[in-house]
Amino acid sequence: MNYEIKDVSARLKATREYLDISVENMAEKTKTPIKDYIILESGEQDFSLSFLNECAIALGVELIELLTGAEPRLQKYSVVKKGKGLPIDRRIGFTYQHMAYLFKHKMVEPLVVTAPFSEAEQLEPVHLSSHAGQELNYIISGKLKFTIGTHTEILEEGDCVFFDSSVQHGMTAYGGNDCEFLAVLI
């Protein structure tokens, strides 16, 4: 989805103000320093999907509402055909497809993620980040170099990792090919 950061941040700010929640309260709920929260909400800096998910939880809205302005409506079930998930542009090079964007009141955020192989990244430390909750990553194809804390694992097709996502973690494609995996944010 090629959304504008300014549009998403405007929806974030409008929702926060409508619910009469202070900047300080949102910063606290998202575990973000106030000055950083103000910059993110103003649209002056891009934000992570995990930050936006934490905002959605704090505001009591769906993540998709902040991203698109549309409210999911399905409540019994939702089918998303192969390659037809809602595309989300987040991390440079990675592609994300939200696989339940039409379903209302989700307890998880399921994403099919493609991590591109980069020879240059193989020589660098894996970029680490953290967010509230738990996460499950199931490898569909390729290999993934997964780092959590000081531990690194090489995951292959059919492998799965479940982890506390508040611990610093990161991943990159490994072994010469792109890696596709199902990420379920809880």
mmCIF file of N, CA and C in Angstrom, residues 6-81:
data_model
loop_
_atom_site.group_PDB
_atom_site.id
_atom_site.type_symbol
_atom_site.label_atom_id
_atom_site.label_comp_id
_atom_site.label_asym_id
_atom_site.label_seq_id
_atom_site.Cartn_x
_atom_site.Cartn_y
_atom_site.Cartn_z
ATOM 1 N N LYS A 6 2.197 11.281 6.061
ATOM 2 C CA LYS A 6 1.433 12.429 6.579
ATOM 3 C C LYS A 6 -0.033 12.073 6.770
ATOM 4 N N ASP A 7 -0.606 11.269 5.854
ATOM 5 C CA ASP A 7 -2.008 10.860 5.992
ATOM 6 C C ASP A 7 -2.202 9.966 7.210
ATOM 7 N N VAL A 8 -1.294 9.016 7.397
ATOM 8 C CA VAL A 8 -1.393 8.107 8.536
ATOM 9 C C VAL A 8 -1.214 8.878 9.837
ATOM 10 N N SER A 9 -0.221 9.753 9.877
ATOM 11 C CA SER A 9 0.002 10.526 11.105
ATOM 12 C C SER A 9 -1.166 11.462 11.384
ATOM 13 N N ALA A 10 -1.801 11.999 10.351
ATOM 14 C CA ALA A 10 -2.979 12.860 10.539
ATOM 15 C C ALA A 10 -4.138 12.058 11.132
ATOM 16 N N ARG A 11 -4.332 10.814 10.653
ATOM 17 C CA ARG A 11 -5.387 9.959 11.229
ATOM 18 C C ARG A 11 -5.067 9.616 12.675
ATOM 19 N N LEU A 12 -3.789 9.358 12.952
ATOM 20 C CA LEU A 12 -3.360 9.061 14.316
ATOM 21 C C LEU A 12 -3.676 10.239 15.238
ATOM 22 N N LYS A 13 -3.280 11.440 14.822
ATOM 23 C CA LYS A 13 -3.506 12.628 15.642
ATOM 24 C C LYS A 13 -4.995 12.910 15.812
ATOM 25 N N ALA A 14 -5.761 12.821 14.724
ATOM 26 C CA ALA A 14 -7.200 13.112 14.789
ATOM 27 C C ALA A 14 -7.911 12.126 15.716
ATOM 28 N N THR A 15 -7.533 10.857 15.652
ATOM 29 C CA THR A 15 -8.152 9.846 16.514
ATOM 30 C C THR A 15 -7.796 10.105 17.967
ATOM 31 N N ARG A 16 -6.523 10.395 18.224
ATOM 32 C CA ARG A 16 -6.088 10.685 19.599
ATOM 33 C C ARG A 16 -6.844 11.877 20.154
ATOM 34 N N GLU A 17 -6.950 12.951 19.350
ATOM 35 C CA GLU A 17 -7.643 14.155 19.815
ATOM 36 C C GLU A 17 -9.137 13.900 20.009
ATOM 37 N N TYR A 18 -9.754 13.147 19.092
ATOM 38 C CA TYR A 18 -11.181 12.830 19.212
ATOM 39 C C TYR A 18 -11.462 12.077 20.511
ATOM 40 N N LEU A 19 -10.550 11.167 20.874
ATOM 41 C CA LEU A 19 -10.717 10.379 22.096
ATOM 42 C C LEU A 19 -10.231 11.121 23.340
ATOM 43 N N ASP A 20 -9.752 12.362 23.142
ATOM 44 C CA ASP A 20 -9.280 13.220 24.228
ATOM 45 C C ASP A 20 -8.156 12.554 25.038
ATOM 46 N N ILE A 21 -7.196 11.995 24.299
ATOM 47 C CA ILE A 21 -6.022 11.379 24.917
ATOM 48 C C ILE A 21 -4.846 12.315 24.686
ATOM 49 N N SER A 22 -4.123 12.610 25.735
ATOM 50 C CA SER A 22 -3.002 13.552 25.632
ATOM 51 C C SER A 22 -1.804 12.917 24.922
ATOM 52 N N VAL A 23 -0.954 13.769 24.385
ATOM 53 C CA VAL A 23 0.293 13.315 23.772
ATOM 54 C C VAL A 23 1.117 12.551 24.806
ATOM 55 N N GLU A 24 1.162 13.076 26.013
ATOM 56 C CA GLU A 24 1.936 12.440 27.077
ATOM 57 C C GLU A 24 1.427 11.023 27.363
ATOM 58 N N ASN A 25 0.087 10.876 27.384
ATOM 59 C CA ASN A 25 -0.505 9.578 27.643
ATOM 60 C C ASN A 25 -0.185 8.594 26.509
ATOM 61 N N MET A 26 -0.278 9.052 25.253
ATOM 62 C CA MET A 26 0.052 8.182 24.116
ATOM 63 C C MET A 26 1.525 7.799 24.121
ATOM 64 N N ALA A 27 2.377 8.744 24.434
ATOM 65 C CA ALA A 27 3.812 8.452 24.506
ATOM 66 C C ALA A 27 4.072 7.371 25.552
ATOM 67 N N GLU A 28 3.397 7.483 26.674
ATOM 68 C CA GLU A 28 3.550 6.491 27.742
ATOM 69 C C GLU A 28 3.019 5.128 27.292
ATOM 70 N N LYS A 29 1.831 5.113 26.681
ATOM 71 C CA LYS A 29 1.222 3.852 26.251
ATOM 72 C C LYS A 29 2.033 3.154 25.171
ATOM 73 N N THR A 30 2.731 3.918 24.349
ATOM 74 C CA THR A 30 3.528 3.330 23.267
ATOM 75 C C THR A 30 5.006 3.192 23.647
ATOM 76 N N LYS A 31 5.317 3.540 24.874
ATOM 77 C CA LYS A 31 6.702 3.455 25.379
ATOM 78 C C LYS A 31 7.665 4.222 24.475
ATOM 79 N N THR A 32 7.223 5.436 24.102
ATOM 80 C CA THR A 32 7.998 6.297 23.219
ATOM 81 C C THR A 32 8.278 7.606 23.956
ATOM 82 N N PRO A 33 9.511 8.101 23.956
ATOM 83 C CA PRO A 33 9.761 9.412 24.562
ATOM 84 C C PRO A 33 8.837 10.470 23.932
ATOM 85 N N ILE A 34 8.348 11.395 24.737
ATOM 86 C CA ILE A 34 7.375 12.398 24.277
ATOM 87 C C ILE A 34 7.866 13.135 23.039
ATOM 88 N N LYS A 35 9.121 13.581 23.049
ATOM 89 C CA LYS A 35 9.627 14.338 21.888
ATOM 90 C C LYS A 35 9.613 13.480 20.623
ATOM 91 N N ASP A 36 9.927 12.183 20.760
ATOM 92 C CA ASP A 36 9.888 11.274 19.612
ATOM 93 C C ASP A 36 8.459 11.028 19.153
ATOM 94 N N TYR A 37 7.547 10.873 20.114
ATOM 95 C CA TYR A 37 6.141 10.659 19.758
ATOM 96 C C TYR A 37 5.603 11.848 18.958
ATOM 97 N N ILE A 38 5.919 13.048 19.396
ATOM 98 C CA ILE A 38 5.454 14.261 18.705
ATOM 99 C C ILE A 38 5.964 14.284 17.266
ATOM 100 N N ILE A 39 7.226 13.921 17.069
ATOM 101 C CA ILE A 39 7.807 13.884 15.721
ATOM 102 C C ILE A 39 7.100 12.838 14.866
ATOM 103 N N LEU A 40 6.861 11.653 15.437
ATOM 104 C CA LEU A 40 6.191 10.581 14.694
ATOM 105 C C LEU A 40 4.753 10.966 14.344
ATOM 106 N N GLU A 41 4.028 11.522 15.307
ATOM 107 C CA GLU A 41 2.636 11.897 15.059
ATOM 108 C C GLU A 41 2.517 13.046 14.066
ATOM 109 N N SER A 42 3.544 13.869 13.971
ATOM 110 C CA SER A 42 3.510 14.996 13.032
ATOM 111 C C SER A 42 3.785 14.551 11.592
ATOM 112 N N GLY A 43 4.287 13.319 11.428
ATOM 113 C CA GLY A 43 4.594 12.821 10.092
ATOM 114 C C GLY A 43 5.950 13.274 9.589
ATOM 115 N N GLU A 44 6.779 13.823 10.468
ATOM 116 C CA GLU A 44 8.104 14.290 10.086
ATOM 117 C C GLU A 44 9.094 13.133 9.939
ATOM 118 N N GLN A 45 8.741 11.975 10.502
ATOM 119 C CA GLN A 45 9.628 10.813 10.462
ATOM 120 C C GLN A 45 8.777 9.577 10.273
ATOM 121 N N ASP A 46 9.266 8.610 9.497
ATOM 122 C CA ASP A 46 8.545 7.363 9.288
ATOM 123 C C ASP A 46 8.504 6.581 10.601
ATOM 124 N N PHE A 47 7.509 5.729 10.727
ATOM 125 C CA PHE A 47 7.348 4.944 11.945
ATOM 126 C C PHE A 47 7.286 3.471 11.583
ATOM 127 N N SER A 48 7.575 2.641 12.565
ATOM 128 C CA SER A 48 7.531 1.200 12.340
ATOM 129 C C SER A 48 6.097 0.711 12.429
ATOM 130 N N LEU A 49 5.864 -0.432 11.841
ATOM 131 C CA LEU A 49 4.553 -1.058 11.918
ATOM 132 C C LEU A 49 4.223 -1.398 13.367
ATOM 133 N N SER A 50 5.224 -1.797 14.129
ATOM 134 C CA SER A 50 4.986 -2.138 15.534
ATOM 135 C C SER A 50 4.580 -0.898 16.337
ATOM 136 N N PHE A 51 5.180 0.272 16.056
ATOM 137 C CA PHE A 51 4.771 1.508 16.729
ATOM 138 C C PHE A 51 3.320 1.822 16.403
ATOM 139 N N LEU A 52 2.970 1.715 15.139
ATOM 140 C CA LEU A 52 1.607 2.022 14.715
ATOM 141 C C LEU A 52 0.621 1.026 15.322
ATOM 142 N N ASN A 53 1.014 -0.230 15.439
ATOM 143 C CA ASN A 53 0.157 -1.235 16.071
ATOM 144 C C ASN A 53 -0.058 -0.892 17.541
ATOM 145 N N GLU A 54 0.992 -0.456 18.225
ATOM 146 C CA GLU A 54 0.856 -0.055 19.626
ATOM 147 C C GLU A 54 -0.077 1.143 19.758
ATOM 148 N N CYS A 55 -0.007 2.074 18.803
ATOM 149 C CA CYS A 55 -0.926 3.221 18.800
ATOM 150 C C CYS A 55 -2.363 2.753 18.624
ATOM 151 N N ALA A 56 -2.585 1.831 17.689
ATOM 152 C CA ALA A 56 -3.931 1.313 17.435
ATOM 153 C C ALA A 56 -4.496 0.667 18.693
ATOM 154 N N ILE A 57 -3.685 -0.118 19.377
ATOM 155 C CA ILE A 57 -4.128 -0.769 20.609
ATOM 156 C C ILE A 57 -4.470 0.287 21.659
ATOM 157 N N ALA A 58 -3.602 1.284 21.826
ATOM 158 C CA ALA A 58 -3.835 2.343 22.817
ATOM 159 C C ALA A 58 -5.111 3.134 22.512
ATOM 160 N N LEU A 59 -5.422 3.285 21.228
ATOM 161 C CA LEU A 59 -6.600 4.055 20.823
ATOM 162 C C LEU A 59 -7.855 3.192 20.709
ATOM 163 N N GLY A 60 -7.691 1.880 20.755
ATOM 164 C CA GLY A 60 -8.839 0.990 20.639
ATOM 165 C C GLY A 60 -9.406 0.923 19.229
ATOM 166 N N VAL A 61 -8.527 1.061 18.215
ATOM 167 C CA VAL A 61 -8.952 0.972 16.817
ATOM 168 C C VAL A 61 -8.138 -0.106 16.122
ATOM 169 N N GLU A 62 -8.570 -0.462 14.929
ATOM 170 C CA GLU A 62 -7.831 -1.438 14.129
ATOM 171 C C GLU A 62 -6.609 -0.776 13.499
ATOM 172 N N LEU A 63 -5.512 -1.512 13.396
ATOM 173 C CA LEU A 63 -4.312 -1.029 12.721
ATOM 174 C C LEU A 63 -4.646 -0.560 11.310
ATOM 175 N N ILE A 64 -5.471 -1.318 10.610
ATOM 176 C CA ILE A 64 -5.845 -0.986 9.235
ATOM 177 C C ILE A 64 -6.543 0.373 9.164
ATOM 178 N N GLU A 65 -7.305 0.742 10.190
ATOM 179 C CA GLU A 65 -7.974 2.048 10.199
ATOM 180 C C GLU A 65 -6.956 3.184 10.172
ATOM 181 N N LEU A 66 -5.869 3.031 10.931
ATOM 182 C CA LEU A 66 -4.838 4.064 10.929
ATOM 183 C C LEU A 66 -4.099 4.092 9.595
ATOM 184 N N LEU A 67 -3.839 2.915 9.022
ATOM 185 C CA LEU A 67 -3.100 2.847 7.764
ATOM 186 C C LEU A 67 -3.912 3.360 6.575
ATOM 187 N N THR A 68 -5.192 2.969 6.517
ATOM 188 C CA THR A 68 -5.981 3.242 5.311
ATOM 189 C C THR A 68 -7.141 4.210 5.505
ATOM 190 N N GLY A 69 -7.590 4.378 6.730
ATOM 191 C CA GLY A 69 -8.780 5.187 6.980
ATOM 192 C C GLY A 69 -10.061 4.390 6.825
ATOM 193 N N ALA A 70 -9.949 3.123 6.428
ATOM 194 C CA ALA A 70 -11.123 2.266 6.257
ATOM 195 C C ALA A 70 -11.237 1.311 7.441
ATOM 196 N N GLU A 71 -12.472 1.047 7.833
ATOM 197 C CA GLU A 71 -12.716 0.154 8.956
ATOM 198 C C GLU A 71 -13.020 -1.254 8.449
ATOM 199 N N PRO A 72 -12.305 -2.278 8.954
ATOM 200 C CA PRO A 72 -12.635 -3.653 8.583
ATOM 201 C C PRO A 72 -14.069 -3.970 9.015
ATOM 202 N N ARG A 73 -14.765 -4.795 8.241
ATOM 203 C CA ARG A 73 -16.177 -5.052 8.517
ATOM 204 C C ARG A 73 -16.523 -6.524 8.719
ATOM 205 N N LEU A 74 -15.678 -7.455 8.286
ATOM 206 C CA LEU A 74 -16.020 -8.871 8.377
ATOM 207 C C LEU A 74 -15.807 -9.384 9.798
ATOM 208 N N GLN A 75 -16.732 -10.255 10.244
ATOM 209 C CA GLN A 75 -16.645 -10.747 11.615
ATOM 210 C C GLN A 75 -16.642 -12.260 11.734
ATOM 211 N N LYS A 76 -17.129 -12.969 10.742
ATOM 212 C CA LYS A 76 -17.199 -14.435 10.819
ATOM 213 C C LYS A 76 -15.944 -15.080 10.223
ATOM 214 N N TYR A 77 -15.585 -14.660 9.011
ATOM 215 C CA TYR A 77 -14.371 -15.165 8.381
ATOM 216 C C TYR A 77 -13.980 -14.232 7.241
ATOM 217 N N SER A 78 -12.756 -14.389 6.807
ATOM 218 C CA SER A 78 -12.222 -13.568 5.720
ATOM 219 C C SER A 78 -11.284 -14.431 4.891
ATOM 220 N N VAL A 79 -11.460 -14.402 3.588
ATOM 221 C CA VAL A 79 -10.570 -15.127 2.683
ATOM 222 C C VAL A 79 -9.758 -14.100 1.909
ATOM 223 N N VAL A 80 -8.462 -14.294 1.881
ATOM 224 C CA VAL A 80 -7.583 -13.455 1.078
ATOM 225 C C VAL A 80 -6.799 -14.408 0.181
ATOM 226 N N LYS A 81 -6.970 -14.270 -1.102
ATOM 227 C CA LYS A 81 -6.321 -15.158 -2.066
ATOM 228 C C LYS A 81 -4.815 -14.870 -2.151
#
